[in-house]
Amino acid sequence: MTENWTTSSPARGAVAACAVAHGAGNDSHTPFLDGGAEGLVAGRVSCLRFDFPYARAGKRAPDRPPVLLSAWREALEVAAKRAKGLPLVASGKSLGGRMASLLAAEEGEAFAARALVFFGYPLHAPGRSDAPRTEHLARVIVPLLFIEGTADPLARFDLVEETVRSLGTMARLHTVRGGDHSFRVRGRKRPDGEIGLELGATAADFVRDVTGSG
């Protein structure tokens, strides 16, 4: 079987593997995720990026949650086969990360990944900080890393901090000061790939720590 909806980036001397999903309105080949994969691999974490069905079909509007969750299950199965026994982590940009967390909350101990990494968790819709998407996070039983910009319109930062505190020792927060939902900082021009590389390295540090890989 050829999984032509995945992109595999093996790491030399890999100590873990990370499955990565894209955000809404994009696919898995954005410059940010290219850089993120490079950062993970440099940190000895193999990376498997994948596209949701709507992205494979060239559509902009995301699939319904059941379809997205099914795609995540399939991606984790593929990643587990390629990881060959290495610890597995689930990660994603925005929508991709949120769907991974919903699957983790639903599956509990059956969830295939040992940790979650969010590149910009979409805590709420723009202008809707009164309706946070957090209720399920308390049911996630693996460690979580929130990589968040302080100027993200989809994640009012005081609510991000409150959410991370509420999850106790299970959750960690990496802050990008002034960063928007793409981690771009006003007045500071940096290529998206460079930003992704830096944050991918941050994710790799977390993965090695929580999986005991040194």
mmCIF file of C-alpha atoms in Angstrom:
data_model
loop_
_atom_site.group_PDB
_atom_site.id
_atom_site.type_symbol
_atom_site.label_atom_id
_atom_site.label_comp_id
_atom_site.label_asym_id
_atom_site.label_seq_id
_atom_site.Cartn_x
_atom_site.Cartn_y
_atom_site.Cartn_z
ATOM 1 C CA MET A 1 0.000 0.000 0.000
ATOM 2 C CA THR A 2 1.349 3.443 -0.944
ATOM 3 C CA GLU A 3 0.398 6.133 1.535
ATOM 4 C CA ASN A 4 0.720 9.027 -0.919
ATOM 5 C CA TRP A 5 -1.072 11.294 1.569
ATOM 6 C CA THR A 6 1.912 11.139 3.914
ATOM 7 C CA THR A 7 5.421 12.597 3.870
ATOM 8 C CA SER A 8 8.012 10.696 5.855
ATOM 9 C CA SER A 9 11.159 12.353 7.232
ATOM 10 C CA PRO A 10 13.270 9.751 9.074
ATOM 11 C CA ALA A 11 15.760 10.967 11.665
ATOM 12 C CA ARG A 12 19.228 9.511 11.972
ATOM 13 C CA GLY A 13 19.492 7.804 15.354
ATOM 14 C CA ALA A 14 15.780 8.396 15.941
ATOM 15 C CA VAL A 15 14.564 8.060 19.516
ATOM 16 C CA ALA A 16 10.878 8.769 18.778
ATOM 17 C CA ALA A 17 8.480 9.454 15.931
ATOM 18 C CA CYS A 18 5.971 12.262 15.538
ATOM 19 C CA ALA A 19 2.845 12.289 13.355
ATOM 20 C CA VAL A 20 1.971 15.844 12.307
ATOM 21 C CA ALA A 21 -1.311 17.188 10.905
ATOM 22 C CA HIS A 22 -1.845 20.521 9.177
ATOM 23 C CA GLY A 23 -4.183 23.378 9.991
ATOM 24 C CA ALA A 24 -7.452 24.379 8.344
ATOM 25 C CA GLY A 25 -7.085 25.957 4.921
ATOM 26 C CA ASN A 26 -3.669 24.379 4.276
ATOM 27 C CA ASP A 27 -2.052 21.034 3.633
ATOM 28 C CA SER A 28 0.993 19.390 5.174
ATOM 29 C CA HIS A 29 3.485 21.113 2.874
ATOM 30 C CA THR A 30 3.465 24.652 4.199
ATOM 31 C CA PRO A 31 6.860 26.327 4.777
ATOM 32 C CA PHE A 32 6.122 26.333 8.519
ATOM 33 C CA LEU A 33 5.581 22.571 8.621
ATOM 34 C CA ASP A 34 8.581 21.998 6.336
ATOM 35 C CA GLY A 35 10.660 23.806 8.936
ATOM 36 C CA GLY A 36 8.917 22.051 11.809
ATOM 37 C CA ALA A 37 9.732 18.652 10.320
ATOM 38 C CA GLU A 38 13.357 19.715 9.882
ATOM 39 C CA GLY A 39 13.539 20.813 13.519
ATOM 40 C CA LEU A 40 12.072 17.549 14.763
ATOM 41 C CA VAL A 41 14.413 15.445 12.646
ATOM 42 C CA ALA A 42 17.462 17.430 13.779
ATOM 43 C CA GLY A 43 16.367 16.604 17.326
ATOM 44 C CA ARG A 44 16.333 12.854 16.533
ATOM 45 C CA VAL A 45 12.549 12.640 16.187
ATOM 46 C CA SER A 46 11.337 11.153 12.914
ATOM 47 C CA CYS A 47 8.410 12.998 11.377
ATOM 48 C CA LEU A 48 5.405 11.762 9.420
ATOM 49 C CA ARG A 49 3.240 14.542 7.988
ATOM 50 C CA PHE A 50 -0.153 13.735 6.525
ATOM 51 C CA ASP A 51 -3.056 15.385 4.730
ATOM 52 C CA PHE A 52 -6.684 15.230 5.772
ATOM 53 C CA PRO A 53 -9.089 14.013 3.038
ATOM 54 C CA TYR A 54 -10.312 17.519 2.174
ATOM 55 C CA ALA A 55 -6.746 18.668 1.550
ATOM 56 C CA ARG A 56 -6.043 15.624 -0.604
ATOM 57 C CA ALA A 57 -9.090 16.572 -2.673
ATOM 58 C CA GLY A 58 -7.855 20.144 -3.086
ATOM 59 C CA LYS A 59 -10.666 21.622 -0.988
ATOM 60 C CA ARG A 60 -10.349 24.499 1.482
ATOM 61 C CA ALA A 61 -13.196 23.687 3.861
ATOM 62 C CA PRO A 62 -12.268 21.057 6.471
ATOM 63 C CA ASP A 63 -14.043 17.729 6.702
ATOM 64 C CA ARG A 64 -16.492 17.039 9.514
ATOM 65 C CA PRO A 65 -14.886 15.933 12.820
ATOM 66 C CA PRO A 66 -15.633 12.196 12.391
ATOM 67 C CA VAL A 67 -13.730 12.212 9.089
ATOM 68 C CA LEU A 68 -10.813 14.129 10.606
ATOM 69 C CA LEU A 69 -10.646 11.760 13.574
ATOM 70 C CA SER A 70 -10.690 8.745 11.260
ATOM 71 C CA ALA A 71 -7.808 10.261 9.296
ATOM 72 C CA TRP A 72 -5.853 10.710 12.528
ATOM 73 C CA ARG A 73 -6.410 7.063 13.478
ATOM 74 C CA GLU A 74 -5.142 5.948 10.081
ATOM 75 C CA ALA A 75 -2.131 8.261 10.264
ATOM 76 C CA LEU A 76 -1.162 6.934 13.689
ATOM 77 C CA GLU A 77 -1.364 3.387 12.368
ATOM 78 C CA VAL A 78 0.980 4.288 9.510
ATOM 79 C CA ALA A 79 3.316 6.176 11.838
ATOM 80 C CA ALA A 80 3.429 3.262 14.282
ATOM 81 C CA LYS A 81 4.427 0.866 11.503
ATOM 82 C CA ARG A 82 7.219 3.148 10.363
ATOM 83 C CA ALA A 83 8.360 3.901 13.921
ATOM 84 C CA LYS A 84 9.190 0.218 14.446
ATOM 85 C CA GLY A 85 8.649 0.274 18.188
ATOM 86 C CA LEU A 86 9.851 3.808 18.926
ATOM 87 C CA PRO A 87 7.649 6.013 21.111
ATOM 88 C CA LEU A 88 4.990 7.795 19.075
ATOM 89 C CA VAL A 89 3.819 11.407 19.497
ATOM 90 C CA ALA A 90 0.886 13.219 17.861
ATOM 91 C CA SER A 91 1.176 16.844 16.828
ATOM 92 C CA GLY A 92 -0.509 19.398 14.642
ATOM 93 C CA LYS A 93 -0.882 22.979 13.567
ATOM 94 C CA SER A 94 -4.122 24.513 14.869
ATOM 95 C CA LEU A 95 -7.016 22.282 13.695
ATOM 96 C CA GLY A 96 -4.688 19.313 13.258
ATOM 97 C CA GLY A 97 -3.559 19.462 16.870
ATOM 98 C CA ARG A 98 -7.057 20.002 18.225
ATOM 99 C CA MET A 99 -8.328 16.923 16.394
ATOM 100 C CA ALA A 100 -5.478 14.879 17.846
ATOM 101 C CA SER A 101 -6.479 16.010 21.337
ATOM 102 C CA LEU A 102 -10.113 15.056 20.708
ATOM 103 C CA LEU A 103 -8.984 11.591 19.649
ATOM 104 C CA ALA A 104 -6.762 11.302 22.725
ATOM 105 C CA ALA A 105 -9.664 12.280 24.986
ATOM 106 C CA GLU A 106 -11.961 9.785 23.269
ATOM 107 C CA GLU A 107 -9.568 6.829 23.277
ATOM 108 C CA GLY A 108 -7.968 7.246 26.699
ATOM 109 C CA GLU A 109 -5.459 4.485 27.364
ATOM 110 C CA ALA A 110 -5.993 3.094 23.852
ATOM 111 C CA PHE A 111 -4.550 6.265 22.291
ATOM 112 C CA ALA A 112 -1.472 5.268 20.300
ATOM 113 C CA ALA A 113 0.660 8.326 21.059
ATOM 114 C CA ARG A 114 2.628 8.982 24.238
ATOM 115 C CA ALA A 115 2.303 12.784 24.088
ATOM 116 C CA LEU A 116 0.682 15.688 22.221
ATOM 117 C CA VAL A 117 2.310 18.797 20.767
ATOM 118 C CA PHE A 118 0.177 21.755 19.681
ATOM 119 C CA PHE A 119 1.555 24.314 17.247
ATOM 120 C CA GLY A 120 -0.973 27.031 18.000
ATOM 121 C CA TYR A 121 -3.915 25.347 19.726
ATOM 122 C CA PRO A 122 -7.104 27.110 18.495
ATOM 123 C CA LEU A 123 -8.568 27.787 21.902
ATOM 124 C CA HIS A 124 -11.609 29.569 20.471
ATOM 125 C CA ALA A 125 -12.972 31.040 17.254
ATOM 126 C CA PRO A 126 -11.941 34.634 16.460
ATOM 127 C CA GLY A 127 -13.807 36.967 18.795
ATOM 128 C CA ARG A 128 -15.367 34.045 20.694
ATOM 129 C CA SER A 129 -13.173 33.737 23.749
ATOM 130 C CA ASP A 130 -16.373 33.112 25.708
ATOM 131 C CA ALA A 131 -16.632 29.676 24.051
ATOM 132 C CA PRO A 132 -13.290 27.924 24.669
ATOM 133 C CA ARG A 133 -12.586 24.525 23.124
ATOM 134 C CA THR A 134 -11.114 23.040 26.266
ATOM 135 C CA GLU A 135 -13.659 20.761 27.968
ATOM 136 C CA HIS A 136 -12.178 17.549 26.557
ATOM 137 C CA LEU A 137 -8.568 18.363 27.498
ATOM 138 C CA ALA A 138 -9.060 17.249 31.098
ATOM 139 C CA ARG A 139 -9.712 13.725 29.749
ATOM 140 C CA VAL A 140 -6.372 13.517 27.942
ATOM 141 C CA ILE A 141 -4.008 11.273 29.900
ATOM 142 C CA VAL A 142 -0.728 11.932 28.052
ATOM 143 C CA PRO A 143 1.611 14.949 28.447
ATOM 144 C CA LEU A 144 0.787 18.016 26.355
ATOM 145 C CA LEU A 145 2.956 20.836 25.020
ATOM 146 C CA PHE A 146 1.220 24.060 24.004
ATOM 147 C CA ILE A 147 3.355 26.222 21.702
ATOM 148 C CA GLU A 148 1.443 29.497 21.645
ATOM 149 C CA GLY A 149 1.856 33.076 20.481
ATOM 150 C CA THR A 150 0.804 35.810 22.866
ATOM 151 C CA ALA A 151 -0.979 37.736 20.078
ATOM 152 C CA ASP A 152 -2.919 34.817 18.599
ATOM 153 C CA PRO A 153 -6.518 35.867 17.781
ATOM 154 C CA LEU A 154 -7.591 32.237 18.187
ATOM 155 C CA ALA A 155 -6.097 31.875 21.657
ATOM 156 C CA ARG A 156 -6.455 34.751 24.095
ATOM 157 C CA PHE A 157 -3.272 34.361 26.039
ATOM 158 C CA ASP A 158 -4.598 34.709 29.571
ATOM 159 C CA LEU A 159 -7.011 31.879 28.736
ATOM 160 C CA VAL A 160 -4.147 29.803 27.366
ATOM 161 C CA GLU A 161 -2.272 30.252 30.628
ATOM 162 C CA GLU A 162 -5.394 29.403 32.621
ATOM 163 C CA THR A 163 -5.974 26.274 30.549
ATOM 164 C CA VAL A 164 -2.412 25.046 30.975
ATOM 165 C CA ARG A 165 -2.550 25.689 34.747
ATOM 166 C CA SER A 166 -5.818 23.752 34.988
ATOM 167 C CA LEU A 167 -4.182 20.683 33.443
ATOM 168 C CA GLY A 168 -1.504 20.586 36.132
ATOM 169 C CA THR A 169 1.742 18.728 35.597
ATOM 170 C CA MET A 170 0.432 17.086 32.425
ATOM 171 C CA ALA A 171 0.749 20.317 30.420
ATOM 172 C CA ARG A 172 3.588 22.653 29.496
ATOM 173 C CA LEU A 173 3.569 26.002 27.717
ATOM 174 C CA HIS A 174 6.150 27.404 25.324
ATOM 175 C CA THR A 175 5.523 31.079 24.640
ATOM 176 C CA VAL A 176 6.256 33.031 21.468
ATOM 177 C CA ARG A 177 6.152 36.656 22.604
ATOM 178 C CA GLY A 178 4.126 38.771 20.178
ATOM 179 C CA GLY A 179 3.446 35.788 17.959
ATOM 180 C CA ASP A 180 0.182 35.534 16.016
ATOM 181 C CA HIS A 181 -1.513 32.284 14.976
ATOM 182 C CA SER A 182 1.345 31.642 12.531
ATOM 183 C CA PHE A 183 3.924 32.692 15.171
ATOM 184 C CA ARG A 184 4.816 35.761 13.141
ATOM 185 C CA VAL A 185 5.788 38.777 15.247
ATOM 186 C CA ARG A 186 4.811 42.231 14.022
ATOM 187 C CA GLY A 187 7.850 44.243 12.969
ATOM 188 C CA ARG A 188 10.103 41.184 12.843
ATOM 189 C CA LYS A 189 10.388 39.591 9.414
ATOM 190 C CA ARG A 190 11.319 35.935 9.562
ATOM 191 C CA PRO A 191 10.614 33.227 6.983
ATOM 192 C CA ASP A 192 7.911 30.789 8.083
ATOM 193 C CA GLY A 193 10.312 27.917 7.531
ATOM 194 C CA GLU A 194 12.801 29.439 9.962
ATOM 195 C CA ILE A 195 10.061 29.850 12.574
ATOM 196 C CA GLY A 196 8.978 26.263 12.046
ATOM 197 C CA LEU A 197 12.551 25.009 12.384
ATOM 198 C CA GLU A 198 12.956 26.729 15.747
ATOM 199 C CA LEU A 199 9.632 25.483 17.110
ATOM 200 C CA GLY A 200 10.191 21.998 15.719
ATOM 201 C CA ALA A 201 13.398 21.880 17.752
ATOM 202 C CA THR A 202 11.397 22.971 20.823
ATOM 203 C CA ALA A 203 8.957 20.153 20.172
ATOM 204 C CA ALA A 204 11.804 17.646 19.805
ATOM 205 C CA ASP A 205 13.233 18.671 23.188
ATOM 206 C CA PHE A 206 9.827 18.021 24.768
ATOM 207 C CA VAL A 207 9.418 14.690 22.990
ATOM 208 C CA ARG A 208 12.811 13.431 24.147
ATOM 209 C CA ASP A 209 12.036 14.529 27.701
ATOM 210 C CA VAL A 210 8.583 12.957 28.062
ATOM 211 C CA THR A 211 9.560 9.734 26.317
ATOM 212 C CA GLY A 212 12.695 9.348 28.434
ATOM 213 C CA SER A 213 14.894 9.382 25.338
ATOM 214 C CA GLY A 214 17.458 11.874 26.632
#
